Tab-separated table of C-alpha atoms in Angstrom:
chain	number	residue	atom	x	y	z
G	1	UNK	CA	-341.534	-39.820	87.872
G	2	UNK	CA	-340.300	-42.265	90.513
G	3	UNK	CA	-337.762	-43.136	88.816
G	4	UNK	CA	-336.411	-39.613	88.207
G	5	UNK	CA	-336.515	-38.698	91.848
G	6	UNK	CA	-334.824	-41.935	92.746
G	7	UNK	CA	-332.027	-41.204	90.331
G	8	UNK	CA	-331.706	-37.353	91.442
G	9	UNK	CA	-331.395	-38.719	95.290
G	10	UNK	CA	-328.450	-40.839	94.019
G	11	UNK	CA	-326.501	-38.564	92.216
G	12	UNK	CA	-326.957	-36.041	95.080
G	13	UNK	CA	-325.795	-38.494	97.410
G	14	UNK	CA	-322.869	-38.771	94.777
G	15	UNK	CA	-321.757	-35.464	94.559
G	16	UNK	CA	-321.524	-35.356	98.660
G	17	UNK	CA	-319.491	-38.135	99.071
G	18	UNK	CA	-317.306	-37.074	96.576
G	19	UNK	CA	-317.043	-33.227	97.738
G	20	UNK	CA	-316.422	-34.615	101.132
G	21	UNK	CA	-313.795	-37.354	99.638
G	22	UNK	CA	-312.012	-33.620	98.147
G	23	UNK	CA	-311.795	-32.007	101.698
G	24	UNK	CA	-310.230	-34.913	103.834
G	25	UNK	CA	-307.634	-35.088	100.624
G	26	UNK	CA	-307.158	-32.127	100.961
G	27	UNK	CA	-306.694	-31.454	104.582
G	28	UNK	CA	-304.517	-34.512	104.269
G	29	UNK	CA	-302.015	-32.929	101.815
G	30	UNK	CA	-301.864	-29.642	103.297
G	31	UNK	CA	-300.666	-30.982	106.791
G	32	UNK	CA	-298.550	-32.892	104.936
G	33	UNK	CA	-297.757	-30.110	102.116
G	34	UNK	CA	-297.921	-26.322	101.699
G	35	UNK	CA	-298.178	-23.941	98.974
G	36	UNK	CA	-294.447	-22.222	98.018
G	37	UNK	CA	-293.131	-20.304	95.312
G	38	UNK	CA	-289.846	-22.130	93.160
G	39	UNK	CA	-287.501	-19.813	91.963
G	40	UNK	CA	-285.578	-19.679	88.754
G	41	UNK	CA	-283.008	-17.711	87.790
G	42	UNK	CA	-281.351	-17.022	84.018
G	43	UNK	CA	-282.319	-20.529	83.730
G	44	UNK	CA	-281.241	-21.894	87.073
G	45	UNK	CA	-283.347	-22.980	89.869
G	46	UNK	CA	-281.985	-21.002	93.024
G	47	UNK	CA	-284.588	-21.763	95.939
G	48	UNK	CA	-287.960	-21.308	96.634
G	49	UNK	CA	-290.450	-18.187	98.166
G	50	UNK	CA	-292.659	-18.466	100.696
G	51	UNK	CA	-294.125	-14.477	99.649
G	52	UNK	CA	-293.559	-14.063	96.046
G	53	UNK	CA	-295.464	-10.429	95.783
G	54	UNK	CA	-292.575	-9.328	99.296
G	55	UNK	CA	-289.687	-10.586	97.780
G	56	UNK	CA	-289.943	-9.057	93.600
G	57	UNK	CA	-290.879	-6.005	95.736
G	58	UNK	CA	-288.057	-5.972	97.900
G	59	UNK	CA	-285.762	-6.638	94.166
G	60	UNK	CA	-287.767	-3.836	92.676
G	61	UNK	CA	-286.957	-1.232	95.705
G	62	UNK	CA	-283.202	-2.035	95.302
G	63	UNK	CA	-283.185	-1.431	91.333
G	64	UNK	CA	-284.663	2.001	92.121
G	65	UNK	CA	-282.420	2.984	94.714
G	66	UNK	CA	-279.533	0.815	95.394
G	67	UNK	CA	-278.099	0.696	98.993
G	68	UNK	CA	-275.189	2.820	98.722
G	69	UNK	CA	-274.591	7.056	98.642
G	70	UNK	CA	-274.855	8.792	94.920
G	71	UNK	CA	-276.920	6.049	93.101
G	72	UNK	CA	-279.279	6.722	91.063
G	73	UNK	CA	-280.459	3.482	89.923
G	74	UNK	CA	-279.143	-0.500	89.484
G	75	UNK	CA	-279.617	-2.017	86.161
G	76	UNK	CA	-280.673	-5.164	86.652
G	77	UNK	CA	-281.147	-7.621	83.256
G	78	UNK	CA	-282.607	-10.767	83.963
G	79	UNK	CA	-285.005	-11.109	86.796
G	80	UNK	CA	-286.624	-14.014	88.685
G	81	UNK	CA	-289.300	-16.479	87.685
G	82	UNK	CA	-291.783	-18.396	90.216
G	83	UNK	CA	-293.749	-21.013	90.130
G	84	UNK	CA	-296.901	-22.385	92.406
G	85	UNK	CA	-295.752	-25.693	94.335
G	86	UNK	CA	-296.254	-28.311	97.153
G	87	UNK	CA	-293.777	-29.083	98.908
G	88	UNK	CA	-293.598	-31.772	102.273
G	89	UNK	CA	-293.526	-29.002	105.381
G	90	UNK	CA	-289.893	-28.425	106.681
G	91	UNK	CA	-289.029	-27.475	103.756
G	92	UNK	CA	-286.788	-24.118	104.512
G	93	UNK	CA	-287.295	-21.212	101.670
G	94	UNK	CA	-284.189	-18.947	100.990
G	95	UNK	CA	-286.223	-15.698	100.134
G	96	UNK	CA	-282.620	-13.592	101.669
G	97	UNK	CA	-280.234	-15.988	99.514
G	98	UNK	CA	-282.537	-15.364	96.346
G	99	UNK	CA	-282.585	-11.732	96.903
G	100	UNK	CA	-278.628	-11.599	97.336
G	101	UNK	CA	-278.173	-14.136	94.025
G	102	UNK	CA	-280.327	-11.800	91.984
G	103	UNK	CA	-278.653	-8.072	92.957
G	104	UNK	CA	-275.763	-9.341	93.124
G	105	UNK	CA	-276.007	-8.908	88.966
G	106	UNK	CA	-276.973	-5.789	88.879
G	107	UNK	CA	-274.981	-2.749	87.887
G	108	UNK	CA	-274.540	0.378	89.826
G	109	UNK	CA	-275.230	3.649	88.351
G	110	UNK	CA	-274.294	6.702	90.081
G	111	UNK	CA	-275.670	9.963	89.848
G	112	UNK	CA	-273.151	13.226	90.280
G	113	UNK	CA	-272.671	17.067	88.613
G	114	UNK	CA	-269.538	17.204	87.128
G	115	UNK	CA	-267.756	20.842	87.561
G	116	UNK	CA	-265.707	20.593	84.240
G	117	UNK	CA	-263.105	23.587	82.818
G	118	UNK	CA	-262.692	23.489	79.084
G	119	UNK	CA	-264.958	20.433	78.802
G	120	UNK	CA	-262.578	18.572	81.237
G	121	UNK	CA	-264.284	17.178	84.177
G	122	UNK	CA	-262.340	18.058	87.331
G	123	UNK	CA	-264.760	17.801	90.518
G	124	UNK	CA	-268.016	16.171	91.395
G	125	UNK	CA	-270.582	17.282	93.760
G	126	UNK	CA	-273.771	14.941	95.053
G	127	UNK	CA	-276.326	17.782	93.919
G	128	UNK	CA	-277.165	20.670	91.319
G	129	UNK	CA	-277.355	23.003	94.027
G	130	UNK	CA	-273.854	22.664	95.391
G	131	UNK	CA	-272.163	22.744	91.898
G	132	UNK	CA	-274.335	26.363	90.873
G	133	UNK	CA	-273.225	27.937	94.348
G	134	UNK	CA	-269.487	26.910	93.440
G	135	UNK	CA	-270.424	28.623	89.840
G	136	UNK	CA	-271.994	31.105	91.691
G	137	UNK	CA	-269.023	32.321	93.994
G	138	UNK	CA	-266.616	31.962	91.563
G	139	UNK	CA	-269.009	34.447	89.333
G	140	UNK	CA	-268.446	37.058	92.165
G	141	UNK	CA	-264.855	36.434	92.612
G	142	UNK	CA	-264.526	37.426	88.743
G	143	UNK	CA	-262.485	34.437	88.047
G	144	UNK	CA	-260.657	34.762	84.792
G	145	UNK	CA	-261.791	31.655	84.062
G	146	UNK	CA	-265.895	31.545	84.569
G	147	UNK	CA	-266.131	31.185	80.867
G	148	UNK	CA	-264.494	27.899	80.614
G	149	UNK	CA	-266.556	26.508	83.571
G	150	UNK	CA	-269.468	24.473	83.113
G	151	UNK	CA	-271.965	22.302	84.785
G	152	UNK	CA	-272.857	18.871	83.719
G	153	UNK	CA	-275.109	15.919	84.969
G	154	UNK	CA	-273.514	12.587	84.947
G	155	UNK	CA	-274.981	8.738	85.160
G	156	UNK	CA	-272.039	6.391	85.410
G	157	UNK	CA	-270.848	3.217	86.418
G	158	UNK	CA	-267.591	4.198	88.207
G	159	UNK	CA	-267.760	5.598	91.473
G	160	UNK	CA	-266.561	9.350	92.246
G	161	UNK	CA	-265.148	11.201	95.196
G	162	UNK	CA	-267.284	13.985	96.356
G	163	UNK	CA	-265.370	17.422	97.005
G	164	UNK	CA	-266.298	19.938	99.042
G	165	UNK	CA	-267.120	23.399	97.708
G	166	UNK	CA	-264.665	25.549	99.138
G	167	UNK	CA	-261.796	23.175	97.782
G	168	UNK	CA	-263.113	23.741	94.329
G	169	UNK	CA	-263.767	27.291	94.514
G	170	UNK	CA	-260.150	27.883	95.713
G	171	UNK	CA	-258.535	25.151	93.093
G	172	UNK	CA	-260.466	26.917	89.997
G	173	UNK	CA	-260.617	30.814	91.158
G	174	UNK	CA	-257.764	32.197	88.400
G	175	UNK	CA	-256.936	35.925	88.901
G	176	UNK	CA	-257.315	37.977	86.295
G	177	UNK	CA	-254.422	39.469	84.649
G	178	UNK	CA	-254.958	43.036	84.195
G	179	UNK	CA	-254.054	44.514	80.826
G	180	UNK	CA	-251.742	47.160	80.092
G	181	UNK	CA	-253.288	49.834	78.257
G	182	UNK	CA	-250.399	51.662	77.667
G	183	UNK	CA	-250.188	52.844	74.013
G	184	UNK	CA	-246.922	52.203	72.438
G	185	UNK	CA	-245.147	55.430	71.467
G	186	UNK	CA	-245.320	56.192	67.749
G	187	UNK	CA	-242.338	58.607	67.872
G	188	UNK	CA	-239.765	55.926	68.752
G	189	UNK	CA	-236.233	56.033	66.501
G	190	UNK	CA	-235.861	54.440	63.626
G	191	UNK	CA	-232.107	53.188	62.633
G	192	UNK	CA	-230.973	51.270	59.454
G	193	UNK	CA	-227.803	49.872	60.572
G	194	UNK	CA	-227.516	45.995	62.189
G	195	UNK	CA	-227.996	45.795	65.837
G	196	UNK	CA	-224.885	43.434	65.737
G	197	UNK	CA	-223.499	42.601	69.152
G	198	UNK	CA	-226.682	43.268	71.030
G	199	UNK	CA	-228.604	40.498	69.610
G	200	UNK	CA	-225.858	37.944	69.955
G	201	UNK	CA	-225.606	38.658	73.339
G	202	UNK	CA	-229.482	38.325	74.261
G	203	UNK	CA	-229.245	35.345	72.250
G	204	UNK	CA	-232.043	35.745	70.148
G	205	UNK	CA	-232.744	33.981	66.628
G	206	UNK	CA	-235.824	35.257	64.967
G	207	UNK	CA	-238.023	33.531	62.634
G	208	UNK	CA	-240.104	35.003	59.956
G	209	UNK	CA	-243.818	35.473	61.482
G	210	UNK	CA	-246.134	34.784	58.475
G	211	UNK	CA	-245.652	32.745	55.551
G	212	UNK	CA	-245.918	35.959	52.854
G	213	UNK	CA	-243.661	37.873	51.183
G	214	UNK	CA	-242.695	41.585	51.372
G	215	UNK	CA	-244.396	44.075	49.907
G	216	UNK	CA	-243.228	46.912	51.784
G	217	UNK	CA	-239.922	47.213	53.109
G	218	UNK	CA	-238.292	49.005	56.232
G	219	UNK	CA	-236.891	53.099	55.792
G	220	UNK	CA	-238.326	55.755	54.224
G	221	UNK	CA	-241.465	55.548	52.925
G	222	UNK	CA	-243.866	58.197	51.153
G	223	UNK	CA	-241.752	60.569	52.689
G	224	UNK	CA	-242.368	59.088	55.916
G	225	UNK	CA	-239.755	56.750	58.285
G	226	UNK	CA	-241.748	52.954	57.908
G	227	UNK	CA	-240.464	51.505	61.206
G	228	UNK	CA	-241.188	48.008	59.925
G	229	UNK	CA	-241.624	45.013	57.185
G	230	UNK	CA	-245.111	44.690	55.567
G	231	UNK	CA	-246.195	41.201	54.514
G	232	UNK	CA	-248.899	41.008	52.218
G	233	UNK	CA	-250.811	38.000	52.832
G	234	UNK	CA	-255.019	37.209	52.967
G	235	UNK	CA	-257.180	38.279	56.483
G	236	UNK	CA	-256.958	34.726	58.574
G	237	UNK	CA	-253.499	33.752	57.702
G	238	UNK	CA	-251.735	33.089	61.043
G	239	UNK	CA	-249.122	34.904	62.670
G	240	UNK	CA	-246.631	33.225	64.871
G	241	UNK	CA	-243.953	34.331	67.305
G	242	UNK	CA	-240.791	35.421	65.685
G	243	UNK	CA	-238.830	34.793	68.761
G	244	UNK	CA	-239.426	33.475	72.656
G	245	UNK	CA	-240.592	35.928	74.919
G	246	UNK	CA	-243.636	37.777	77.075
G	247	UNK	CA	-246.535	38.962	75.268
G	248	UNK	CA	-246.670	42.444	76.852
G	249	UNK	CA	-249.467	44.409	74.685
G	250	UNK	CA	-252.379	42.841	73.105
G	251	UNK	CA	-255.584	44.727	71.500
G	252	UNK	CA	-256.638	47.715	69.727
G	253	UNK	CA	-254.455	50.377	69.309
G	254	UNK	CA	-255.413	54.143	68.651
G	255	UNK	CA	-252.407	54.992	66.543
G	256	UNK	CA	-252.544	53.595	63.364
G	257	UNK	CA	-251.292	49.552	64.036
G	258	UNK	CA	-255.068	48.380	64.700
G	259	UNK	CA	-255.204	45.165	66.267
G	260	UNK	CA	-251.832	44.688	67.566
G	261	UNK	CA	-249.188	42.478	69.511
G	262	UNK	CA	-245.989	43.104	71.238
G	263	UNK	CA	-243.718	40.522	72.477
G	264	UNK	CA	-240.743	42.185	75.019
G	265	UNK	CA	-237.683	39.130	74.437
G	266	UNK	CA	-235.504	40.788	77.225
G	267	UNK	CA	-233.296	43.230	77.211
G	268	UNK	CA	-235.790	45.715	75.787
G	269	UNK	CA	-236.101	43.668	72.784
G	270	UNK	CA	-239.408	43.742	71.499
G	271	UNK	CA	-241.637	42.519	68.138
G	272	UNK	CA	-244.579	44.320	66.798
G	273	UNK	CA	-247.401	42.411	65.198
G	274	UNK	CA	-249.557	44.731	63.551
G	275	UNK	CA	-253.078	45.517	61.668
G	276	UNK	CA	-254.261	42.002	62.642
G	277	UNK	CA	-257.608	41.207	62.003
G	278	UNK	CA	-258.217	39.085	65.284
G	279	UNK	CA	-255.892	38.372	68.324
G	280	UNK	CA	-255.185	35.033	70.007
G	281	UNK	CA	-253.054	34.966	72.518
G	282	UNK	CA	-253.259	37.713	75.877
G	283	UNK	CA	-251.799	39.725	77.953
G	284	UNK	CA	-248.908	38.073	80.431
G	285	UNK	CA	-248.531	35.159	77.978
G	286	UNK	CA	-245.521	33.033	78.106
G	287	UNK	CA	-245.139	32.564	74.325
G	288	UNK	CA	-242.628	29.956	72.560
G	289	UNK	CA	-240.849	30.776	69.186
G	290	UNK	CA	-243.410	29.682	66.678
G	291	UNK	CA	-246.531	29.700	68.738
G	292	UNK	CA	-249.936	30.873	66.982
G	293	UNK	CA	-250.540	34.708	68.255
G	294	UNK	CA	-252.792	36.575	66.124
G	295	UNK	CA	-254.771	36.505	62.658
G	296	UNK	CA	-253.613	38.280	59.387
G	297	UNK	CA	-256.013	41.845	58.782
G	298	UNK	CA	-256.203	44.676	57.250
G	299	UNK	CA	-257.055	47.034	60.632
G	300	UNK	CA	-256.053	50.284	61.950
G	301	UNK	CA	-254.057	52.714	59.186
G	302	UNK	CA	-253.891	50.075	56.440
G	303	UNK	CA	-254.649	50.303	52.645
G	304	UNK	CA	-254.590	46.037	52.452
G	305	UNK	CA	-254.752	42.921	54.234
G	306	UNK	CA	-251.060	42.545	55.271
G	307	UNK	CA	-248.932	42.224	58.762
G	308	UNK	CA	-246.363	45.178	59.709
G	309	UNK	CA	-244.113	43.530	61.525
G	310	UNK	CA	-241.151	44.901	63.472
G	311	UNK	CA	-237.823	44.987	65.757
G	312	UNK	CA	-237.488	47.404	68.535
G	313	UNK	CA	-234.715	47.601	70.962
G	314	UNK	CA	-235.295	50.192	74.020
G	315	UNK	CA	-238.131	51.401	71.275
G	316	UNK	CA	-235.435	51.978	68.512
G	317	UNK	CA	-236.850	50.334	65.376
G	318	UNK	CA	-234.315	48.411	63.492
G	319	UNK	CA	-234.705	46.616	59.911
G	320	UNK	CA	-236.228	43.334	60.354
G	321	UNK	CA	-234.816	41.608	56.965
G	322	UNK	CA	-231.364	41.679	59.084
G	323	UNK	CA	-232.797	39.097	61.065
G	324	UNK	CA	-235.122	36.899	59.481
């Protein structure tokens, strides 16, 4: 039993000399040493931390927010791995030059709404409340073109200019043109002879309108004058613009053409489209010799899908097959 004390006492004894050994090591090295953070970046060593948990937080706030107007967030790839170290005291830690090394590689991603017309973008605005009131006024300005204009959230890398509303509500306001709703007269003359010299002198070729034949011709017709050329062709084939000119009449009409077009080429020259089954161009239209106006149909007075087409001058009707 003696002997069992006597060795307890001696490992006790043991265990204090060595836990008081640890301590003046200890307090040795740390007035010699302190405790830092190395950094490494994609595989590089940049510097070293003295507060790890302040400086990844400081990184972190950046990739949320950035530090310039309109971002929404920095995407940042590779971030910054630490290590526990001693190093000899006067060491200096770079915790500002780390922070600058690491952002530095991040990309920028800015947030805007994109005011677009016809799926074009054309103006960007910082919120979704500035580009609905520019929607918004233009709504009660009865822009022509409020269809075409849409709204549309954007992340991107490239940095936009900001425009103020007003500049954008006057750039995309767009009168409307209001449409004549003048019927054209059914009781205009009909004549079979060549217009001759007054074509040549307005200059005017004209091309065939539809790619058909004829199957009813200009003159008398179940007892009846037929003031123009019928070509038979299937509902949807298009219709293009026999000659230059302004279209001056476009939609339904109550007597007898259905869905029509008129094109005035000067010098009371007009064309008739007529009995179309859907319309594409509009009122006011600058129109170019072969441009697509209006959809083969079988509307109005018609016994078949077909387009009437004619040549009026000062609302004479003259024999298109003169000119085509």
């Amino acid at each position: 039993m003696r002997k069992l004390l006597i060795g307890l006492r001696t490992s006790i004894k043991a265990i204090a000399l060595f836990a008081i050994s640890s301590i003046i090591i200890l307090t040795i090295v740390m007035c010699v040493y302190k405790p830092i953070y190395s950094v490494t970046f994609k595989g590089e060593m940049i510097g070293y931390s003295k507060d790890k948990a302040a400086l990844q937080a400081k990184i972190n706030d950046y990739a949320d927010h950035g530090n310039e107007e309109h971002i929404a967030f920095v995407q940042i790839e590779d971030l910054p791995e630490y290590r526990l170290c001693f190093l000899k005291r006067g060491i200096e830690t770079n915790d500002d030059e780390i922070y600058e090394k690491v952002i530095s590689e991040g990309v920028n991603y800015y947030n805007y709404f994109a005011i677009s017309l016809d799926n074009e973008e054309k103006y960007y605005l910082a919120s979704f409340e500035d580009a609905e009131n520019v929607v918004n006024q233009l709504k009660e300005k009865d822009s022509n073109n409020i269809d075409s204009i849409s709204i549309n959230e954007k992340f991107v890398t490239d940095k936009h200019e900001i425009t103020d509303n007003e500049t954008i509500v006057s750039e995309l306001y767009e009168e409307k043109v209001v449409q004549k709703t003048v019927t054209p007269k059914s009781s205009g003359g009909v004549r079979t002879a060549k217009v001759g010299s007054g074509y040549k002198s307005a200059g005017i070729t004209f091309k065939k309108p539809v790619s058909a034949t004829i199957t009813s011709r200009f003159g008398s017709r179940w007892g009846k004058s037929h003031k123009g050329t019928d070509f038979g062709a299937p509902t949807g084939t298009s219709i293009y613009a026999a000659a230059a000119g302004t279209v001056t009449y476009a939609g339904w009409n109550s007597g007898g053409y259905g869905y029509l077009v008129i094109i005035s080429h000067g010098n009371g020259i007009q064309t008739y489209y007529g009995h179309c089954s859907s319309i594409i161009t509009k009122v006011g239209a600058k129109v170019s010799q072969g441009d697509l106006i209006a959809k083969v149909g079988n509307t109005g007075r018609s016994f078949g899908s077909h387009l009437h087409f004619e040549i009026r001058i000062n609302d004479v009707a003259y024999n298109p097959e003169y000119y085509l």
